[in-house]
Amino acid sequence: MHKTNILPNILKKVGRTPLVRINKIGKAYGLKCELLAKCEYFNAGGSVKDRIALRMVEDAERAGIIKPGDTLIEPTSGNTGIGLALVAAVKGYRCIIVLPEKMSMEKVDILRALGSEIVRTPASNFDSPESNVSVAQRLRYEIPNSHILDQYRNPGNPMAHYDTTAEEILEQCEGKVHMVVGGAGTGGTITGIGRKLKEKCPECKIVGVDPEGSIVALPSELNTAEDATMEVEGIGHDFIPTVLDRSVVDLWCKSNDADSFLMARRLIREEGLLCGGSSGSAMSIAVKAARTLTEGQRCVVILPDSVRNYMSKFLNDRWMGKNGFLKNVQEHKPWWWNVKVQKLNLSAPLLLVPEVNCQKAIEILKEKGYAQAPVVAESGHILGMVTPSNILSSVLAGNAQFSDPVIKVINDQFSKISLDDNLGNLSNILENDHFAIVVHDQMQSPATLCSSCMRDFSPSLSRVMDPLAIHPSPKPHAW
Ligand SMILES: Cc1ncc(COP(=O)(O)O)c(C=O)c1O
């Protein structure tokens, strides 16, 4: 029979992820060895976790534990969720991902697009009732035919890397590897690779990367910076995952956020590798650890995921500056950055009272030519914002009716800014939000500010932002 190259579905993706030579960064650090990157973002869902997601599902199917139509629940920092959601979409499972708030919106959007349901949990200790692990367990008890494959305990997690990732590295290096550097999240990657390499290439050193603020590294004296920020996603924990076998790791090194993000940006800029932040963590350690290697030796660094997950985070100069990771952002600020908001020619906005109904609110906004209005309680307290489109989408989604009071559909996630703040702060807010509310102490009534209000100050701002206009109004009206 004639064979084609067409695969039955994306899960049957064959072939290895690329192993790529790092040309400039290794030289810049004076390394003598060959520095190589295993680009795991070439997997179908964009990360190393695709390997374990498929493995855990297929193992459970073979064991008769799960079948299409069942619900898969997983607590994850995102990438395992994306891998599982992808498998669930193709195989016909319902998928619920329990994700800490810290994880990027890009991951949430991808999970939604793959049809999975998402539950966000606050940053908390793993054993607290609000942690993503505890919440996933509660859902598991409540939902019939639901299962947690549990990447933290599932032996298929390290086995996926033992059988595939490690084999690929050995094959791509023709059996000659002298150091592997990788981060530990669940520890599945480093454990699986470490076990296989200890068997087949015993001289190879396994270097584990653990972010400051995590307690996974050994000896435990390394884990001193308990209050360090851990903005890098995917690695580090306040507990030791069951699947992590720390005996295969020869050396633990602590990474930090700033070095990680700056190195990830270098990998993109200098090597053309569109990797995520924890890839920068691994590489920032590798350039130091590989100093012990000599010419002709090889160091392989695992790049677990792609920048796709972090477009609004470390790729963004403002985010880097705001978090203190890019010191010279200050120098490039435009002339208006420190001008006070009060210098803008602000006019009072249209105000709505919470009792006005949705139909009436749309009519008032349309009639008065406003694109949005704050909803304000009798006390003057701002309850939220409404726009015609958020009213309509709530009604269309069946969450409200036109006859319901507008309070039912308000958006209460809005940023407030004071007249004393500078335009730099406002610009940062408008980078992500459509509007900000200017509140001032003496007057109760707020003003809404949007990108177009800043046109005089920044042509670039008005170009990149949603042009919701503020409309002049002689004095505040409450409807
Ligand atoms: C974003 C990301 N995903 C996954 C992993 C691998 O994690 P695990 O230890 O769970 O195999 C890492 C480790 O560096 C990571 O940074």
JSON list of N, CA, C and O in Angstrom, two decimals, residues 124-156:
[
{"chain": "A", "resi": 124, "resn": "SER", "atom": "N", "xyz": [-0.18, 30.03, 47.48]},
{"chain": "A", "resi": 124, "resn": "SER", "atom": "CA", "xyz": [-0.28, 29.54, 48.86]},
{"chain": "A", "resi": 124, "resn": "SER", "atom": "C", "xyz": [0.59, 28.29, 48.99]},
{"chain": "A", "resi": 124, "resn": "SER", "atom": "O", "xyz": [1.03, 27.72, 47.99]},
{"chain": "A", "resi": 125, "resn": "ASN", "atom": "N", "xyz": [0.82, 27.88, 50.25]},
{"chain": "A", "resi": 125, "resn": "ASN", "atom": "CA", "xyz": [1.62, 26.67, 50.47]},
{"chain": "A", "resi": 125, "resn": "ASN", "atom": "C", "xyz": [0.91, 25.47, 49.87]},
{"chain": "A", "resi": 125, "resn": "ASN", "atom": "O", "xyz": [-0.32, 25.43, 49.82]},
{"chain": "A", "resi": 126, "resn": "PHE", "atom": "N", "xyz": [1.71, 24.48, 49.45]},
{"chain": "A", "resi": 126, "resn": "PHE", "atom": "CA", "xyz": [1.12, 23.33, 48.74]},
{"chain": "A", "resi": 126, "resn": "PHE", "atom": "C", "xyz": [0.07, 22.61, 49.58]},
{"chain": "A", "resi": 126, "resn": "PHE", "atom": "O", "xyz": [-0.88, 22.05, 49.04]},
{"chain": "A", "resi": 127, "resn": "ASP", "atom": "N", "xyz": [0.21, 22.65, 50.93]},
{"chain": "A", "resi": 127, "resn": "ASP", "atom": "CA", "xyz": [-0.72, 21.89, 51.76]},
{"chain": "A", "resi": 127, "resn": "ASP", "atom": "C", "xyz": [-1.87, 22.74, 52.31]},
{"chain": "A", "resi": 127, "resn": "ASP", "atom": "O", "xyz": [-2.68, 22.26, 53.10]},
{"chain": "A", "resi": 128, "resn": "SER", "atom": "N", "xyz": [-1.96, 24.00, 51.87]},
{"chain": "A", "resi": 128, "resn": "SER", "atom": "CA", "xyz": [-3.08, 24.82, 52.36]},
{"chain": "A", "resi": 128, "resn": "SER", "atom": "C", "xyz": [-4.33, 24.46, 51.54]},
{"chain": "A", "resi": 128, "resn": "SER", "atom": "O", "xyz": [-4.22, 23.98, 50.41]},
{"chain": "A", "resi": 129, "resn": "PRO", "atom": "N", "xyz": [-5.53, 24.71, 52.11]},
{"chain": "A", "resi": 129, "resn": "PRO", "atom": "CA", "xyz": [-6.76, 24.30, 51.41]},
{"chain": "A", "resi": 129, "resn": "PRO", "atom": "C", "xyz": [-6.96, 25.02, 50.09]},
{"chain": "A", "resi": 129, "resn": "PRO", "atom": "O", "xyz": [-7.68, 24.53, 49.22]},
{"chain": "A", "resi": 130, "resn": "GLU", "atom": "N", "xyz": [-6.32, 26.22, 49.89]},
{"chain": "A", "resi": 130, "resn": "GLU", "atom": "CA", "xyz": [-6.53, 26.93, 48.62]},
{"chain": "A", "resi": 130, "resn": "GLU", "atom": "C", "xyz": [-5.47, 26.59, 47.57]},
{"chain": "A", "resi": 130, "resn": "GLU", "atom": "O", "xyz": [-5.51, 27.10, 46.47]},
{"chain": "A", "resi": 131, "resn": "SER", "atom": "N", "xyz": [-4.48, 25.76, 47.90]},
{"chain": "A", "resi": 131, "resn": "SER", "atom": "CA", "xyz": [-3.43, 25.48, 46.91]},
{"chain": "A", "resi": 131, "resn": "SER", "atom": "C", "xyz": [-4.02, 24.75, 45.72]},
{"chain": "A", "resi": 131, "resn": "SER", "atom": "O", "xyz": [-5.10, 24.15, 45.81]},
{"chain": "A", "resi": 132, "resn": "ASN", "atom": "N", "xyz": [-3.31, 24.80, 44.58]},
{"chain": "A", "resi": 132, "resn": "ASN", "atom": "CA", "xyz": [-3.87, 24.14, 43.39]},
{"chain": "A", "resi": 132, "resn": "ASN", "atom": "C", "xyz": [-3.97, 22.63, 43.59]},
{"chain": "A", "resi": 132, "resn": "ASN", "atom": "O", "xyz": [-4.90, 21.99, 43.10]},
{"chain": "A", "resi": 133, "resn": "VAL", "atom": "N", "xyz": [-3.06, 22.07, 44.39]},
{"chain": "A", "resi": 133, "resn": "VAL", "atom": "CA", "xyz": [-3.10, 20.63, 44.66]},
{"chain": "A", "resi": 133, "resn": "VAL", "atom": "C", "xyz": [-4.36, 20.29, 45.47]},
{"chain": "A", "resi": 133, "resn": "VAL", "atom": "O", "xyz": [-5.12, 19.38, 45.12]},
{"chain": "A", "resi": 134, "resn": "SER", "atom": "N", "xyz": [-4.65, 21.07, 46.55]},
{"chain": "A", "resi": 134, "resn": "SER", "atom": "CA", "xyz": [-5.83, 20.78, 47.39]},
{"chain": "A", "resi": 134, "resn": "SER", "atom": "C", "xyz": [-7.12, 20.99, 46.60]},
{"chain": "A", "resi": 134, "resn": "SER", "atom": "O", "xyz": [-8.06, 20.20, 46.72]},
{"chain": "A", "resi": 135, "resn": "VAL", "atom": "N", "xyz": [-7.17, 22.08, 45.81]},
{"chain": "A", "resi": 135, "resn": "VAL", "atom": "CA", "xyz": [-8.40, 22.36, 45.05]},
{"chain": "A", "resi": 135, "resn": "VAL", "atom": "C", "xyz": [-8.65, 21.24, 44.03]},
{"chain": "A", "resi": 135, "resn": "VAL", "atom": "O", "xyz": [-9.79, 20.78, 43.87]},
{"chain": "A", "resi": 136, "resn": "ALA", "atom": "N", "xyz": [-7.60, 20.77, 43.38]},
{"chain": "A", "resi": 136, "resn": "ALA", "atom": "CA", "xyz": [-7.77, 19.68, 42.40]},
{"chain": "A", "resi": 136, "resn": "ALA", "atom": "C", "xyz": [-8.33, 18.44, 43.10]},
{"chain": "A", "resi": 136, "resn": "ALA", "atom": "O", "xyz": [-9.23, 17.76, 42.59]},
{"chain": "A", "resi": 137, "resn": "GLN", "atom": "N", "xyz": [-7.83, 18.17, 44.31]},
{"chain": "A", "resi": 137, "resn": "GLN", "atom": "CA", "xyz": [-8.33, 16.99, 45.04]},
{"chain": "A", "resi": 137, "resn": "GLN", "atom": "C", "xyz": [-9.81, 17.13, 45.38]},
{"chain": "A", "resi": 137, "resn": "GLN", "atom": "O", "xyz": [-10.58, 16.18, 45.26]},
{"chain": "A", "resi": 138, "resn": "ARG", "atom": "N", "xyz": [-10.21, 18.36, 45.78]},
{"chain": "A", "resi": 138, "resn": "ARG", "atom": "CA", "xyz": [-11.64, 18.56, 46.10]},
{"chain": "A", "resi": 138, "resn": "ARG", "atom": "C", "xyz": [-12.50, 18.33, 44.86]},
{"chain": "A", "resi": 138, "resn": "ARG", "atom": "O", "xyz": [-13.53, 17.68, 44.90]},
{"chain": "A", "resi": 139, "resn": "LEU", "atom": "N", "xyz": [-12.05, 18.87, 43.71]},
{"chain": "A", "resi": 139, "resn": "LEU", "atom": "CA", "xyz": [-12.82, 18.69, 42.46]},
{"chain": "A", "resi": 139, "resn": "LEU", "atom": "C", "xyz": [-12.94, 17.20, 42.12]},
{"chain": "A", "resi": 139, "resn": "LEU", "atom": "O", "xyz": [-13.97, 16.73, 41.66]},
{"chain": "A", "resi": 140, "resn": "ARG", "atom": "N", "xyz": [-11.87, 16.48, 42.34]},
{"chain": "A", "resi": 140, "resn": "ARG", "atom": "CA", "xyz": [-11.83, 15.05, 42.04]},
{"chain": "A", "resi": 140, "resn": "ARG", "atom": "C", "xyz": [-12.91, 14.30, 42.82]},
{"chain": "A", "resi": 140, "resn": "ARG", "atom": "O", "xyz": [-13.55, 13.39, 42.31]},
{"chain": "A", "resi": 141, "resn": "TYR", "atom": "N", "xyz": [-13.14, 14.71, 44.10]},
{"chain": "A", "resi": 141, "resn": "TYR", "atom": "CA", "xyz": [-14.19, 14.06, 44.89]},
{"chain": "A", "resi": 141, "resn": "TYR", "atom": "C", "xyz": [-15.58, 14.45, 44.42]},
{"chain": "A", "resi": 141, "resn": "TYR", "atom": "O", "xyz": [-16.52, 13.67, 44.51]},
{"chain": "A", "resi": 142, "resn": "GLU", "atom": "N", "xyz": [-15.70, 15.67, 43.88]},
{"chain": "A", "resi": 142, "resn": "GLU", "atom": "CA", "xyz": [-17.03, 16.17, 43.52]},
{"chain": "A", "resi": 142, "resn": "GLU", "atom": "C", "xyz": [-17.49, 15.71, 42.15]},
{"chain": "A", "resi": 142, "resn": "GLU", "atom": "O", "xyz": [-18.68, 15.59, 41.90]},
{"chain": "A", "resi": 143, "resn": "ILE", "atom": "N", "xyz": [-16.57, 15.48, 41.23]},
{"chain": "A", "resi": 143, "resn": "ILE", "atom": "CA", "xyz": [-16.95, 15.21, 39.83]},
{"chain": "A", "resi": 143, "resn": "ILE", "atom": "C", "xyz": [-16.87, 13.71, 39.55]},
{"chain": "A", "resi": 143, "resn": "ILE", "atom": "O", "xyz": [-15.81, 13.10, 39.72]},
{"chain": "A", "resi": 144, "resn": "PRO", "atom": "N", "xyz": [-17.99, 13.11, 39.12]},
{"chain": "A", "resi": 144, "resn": "PRO", "atom": "CA", "xyz": [-17.95, 11.67, 38.83]},
{"chain": "A", "resi": 144, "resn": "PRO", "atom": "C", "xyz": [-17.02, 11.37, 37.65]},
{"chain": "A", "resi": 144, "resn": "PRO", "atom": "O", "xyz": [-16.86, 12.21, 36.75]},
{"chain": "A", "resi": 145, "resn": "ASN", "atom": "N", "xyz": [-16.45, 10.17, 37.65]},
{"chain": "A", "resi": 145, "resn": "ASN", "atom": "CA", "xyz": [-15.53, 9.73, 36.58]},
{"chain": "A", "resi": 145, "resn": "ASN", "atom": "C", "xyz": [-14.40, 10.73, 36.32]},
{"chain": "A", "resi": 145, "resn": "ASN", "atom": "O", "xyz": [-14.04, 10.98, 35.17]},
{"chain": "A", "resi": 146, "resn": "SER", "atom": "N", "xyz": [-13.93, 11.35, 37.39]},
{"chain": "A", "resi": 146, "resn": "SER", "atom": "CA", "xyz": [-12.81, 12.27, 37.20]},
{"chain": "A", "resi": 146, "resn": "SER", "atom": "C", "xyz": [-11.54, 11.66, 37.79]},
{"chain": "A", "resi": 146, "resn": "SER", "atom": "O", "xyz": [-11.61, 10.83, 38.72]},
{"chain": "A", "resi": 147, "resn": "HIS", "atom": "N", "xyz": [-10.41, 12.07, 37.25]},
{"chain": "A", "resi": 147, "resn": "HIS", "atom": "CA", "xyz": [-9.14, 11.46, 37.66]},
{"chain": "A", "resi": 147, "resn": "HIS", "atom": "C", "xyz": [-8.06, 12.54, 37.71]},
{"chain": "A", "resi": 147, "resn": "HIS", "atom": "O", "xyz": [-8.04, 13.44, 36.88]},
{"chain": "A", "resi": 148, "resn": "ILE", "atom": "N", "xyz": [-7.18, 12.41, 38.70]},
{"chain": "A", "resi": 148, "resn": "ILE", "atom": "CA", "xyz": [-5.97, 13.24, 38.70]},
{"chain": "A", "resi": 148, "resn": "ILE", "atom": "C", "xyz": [-4.82, 12.31, 38.33]},
{"chain": "A", "resi": 148, "resn": "ILE", "atom": "O", "xyz": [-4.51, 11.38, 39.09]},
{"chain": "A", "resi": 149, "resn": "LEU", "atom": "N", "xyz": [-4.22, 12.53, 37.19]},
{"chain": "A", "resi": 149, "resn": "LEU", "atom": "CA", "xyz": [-3.11, 11.64, 36.79]},
{"chain": "A", "resi": 149, "resn": "LEU", "atom": "C", "xyz": [-1.88, 11.96, 37.65]},
{"chain": "A", "resi": 149, "resn": "LEU", "atom": "O", "xyz": [-1.02, 11.10, 37.83]},
{"chain": "A", "resi": 150, "resn": "ASP", "atom": "N", "xyz": [-1.82, 13.15, 38.16]},
{"chain": "A", "resi": 150, "resn": "ASP", "atom": "CA", "xyz": [-0.86, 13.56, 39.18]},
{"chain": "A", "resi": 150, "resn": "ASP", "atom": "C", "xyz": [0.60, 13.45, 38.76]},
{"chain": "A", "resi": 150, "resn": "ASP", "atom": "O", "xyz": [1.30, 12.50, 39.13]},
{"chain": "A", "resi": 151, "resn": "GLN", "atom": "N", "xyz": [1.03, 14.45, 38.03]},
{"chain": "A", "resi": 151, "resn": "GLN", "atom": "CA", "xyz": [2.42, 14.48, 37.56]},
{"chain": "A", "resi": 151, "resn": "GLN", "atom": "C", "xyz": [3.43, 14.43, 38.70]},
{"chain": "A", "resi": 151, "resn": "GLN", "atom": "O", "xyz": [4.57, 14.05, 38.49]},
{"chain": "A", "resi": 152, "resn": "TYR", "atom": "N", "xyz": [3.01, 14.84, 39.91]},
{"chain": "A", "resi": 152, "resn": "TYR", "atom": "CA", "xyz": [3.97, 14.86, 41.02]},
{"chain": "A", "resi": 152, "resn": "TYR", "atom": "C", "xyz": [4.28, 13.46, 41.55]},
{"chain": "A", "resi": 152, "resn": "TYR", "atom": "O", "xyz": [5.28, 13.25, 42.21]},
{"chain": "A", "resi": 153, "resn": "ARG", "atom": "N", "xyz": [3.37, 12.49, 41.28]},
{"chain": "A", "resi": 153, "resn": "ARG", "atom": "CA", "xyz": [3.60, 11.13, 41.79]},
{"chain": "A", "resi": 153, "resn": "ARG", "atom": "C", "xyz": [3.64, 10.09, 40.69]},
{"chain": "A", "resi": 153, "resn": "ARG", "atom": "O", "xyz": [4.00, 8.95, 40.94]},
{"chain": "A", "resi": 154, "resn": "ASN", "atom": "N", "xyz": [3.18, 10.44, 39.50]},
{"chain": "A", "resi": 154, "resn": "ASN", "atom": "CA", "xyz": [3.00, 9.44, 38.44]},
{"chain": "A", "resi": 154, "resn": "ASN", "atom": "C", "xyz": [4.35, 8.95, 37.91]},
{"chain": "A", "resi": 154, "resn": "ASN", "atom": "O", "xyz": [5.14, 9.75, 37.38]},
{"chain": "A", "resi": 155, "resn": "PRO", "atom": "N", "xyz": [4.65, 7.65, 38.01]},
{"chain": "A", "resi": 155, "resn": "PRO", "atom": "CA", "xyz": [5.95, 7.16, 37.53]},
{"chain": "A", "resi": 155, "resn": "PRO", "atom": "C", "xyz": [6.13, 7.37, 36.03]},
{"chain": "A", "resi": 155, "resn": "PRO", "atom": "O", "xyz": [7.26, 7.39, 35.53]},
{"chain": "A", "resi": 156, "resn": "GLY", "atom": "N", "xyz": [5.02, 7.54, 35.30]},
{"chain": "A", "resi": 156, "resn": "GLY", "atom": "CA", "xyz": [5.11, 7.82, 33.85]},
{"chain": "A", "resi": 156, "resn": "GLY", "atom": "C", "xyz": [5.80, 9.13, 33.56]},
{"chain": "A", "resi": 156, "resn": "GLY", "atom": "O", "xyz": [6.33, 9.33, 32.45]}
]
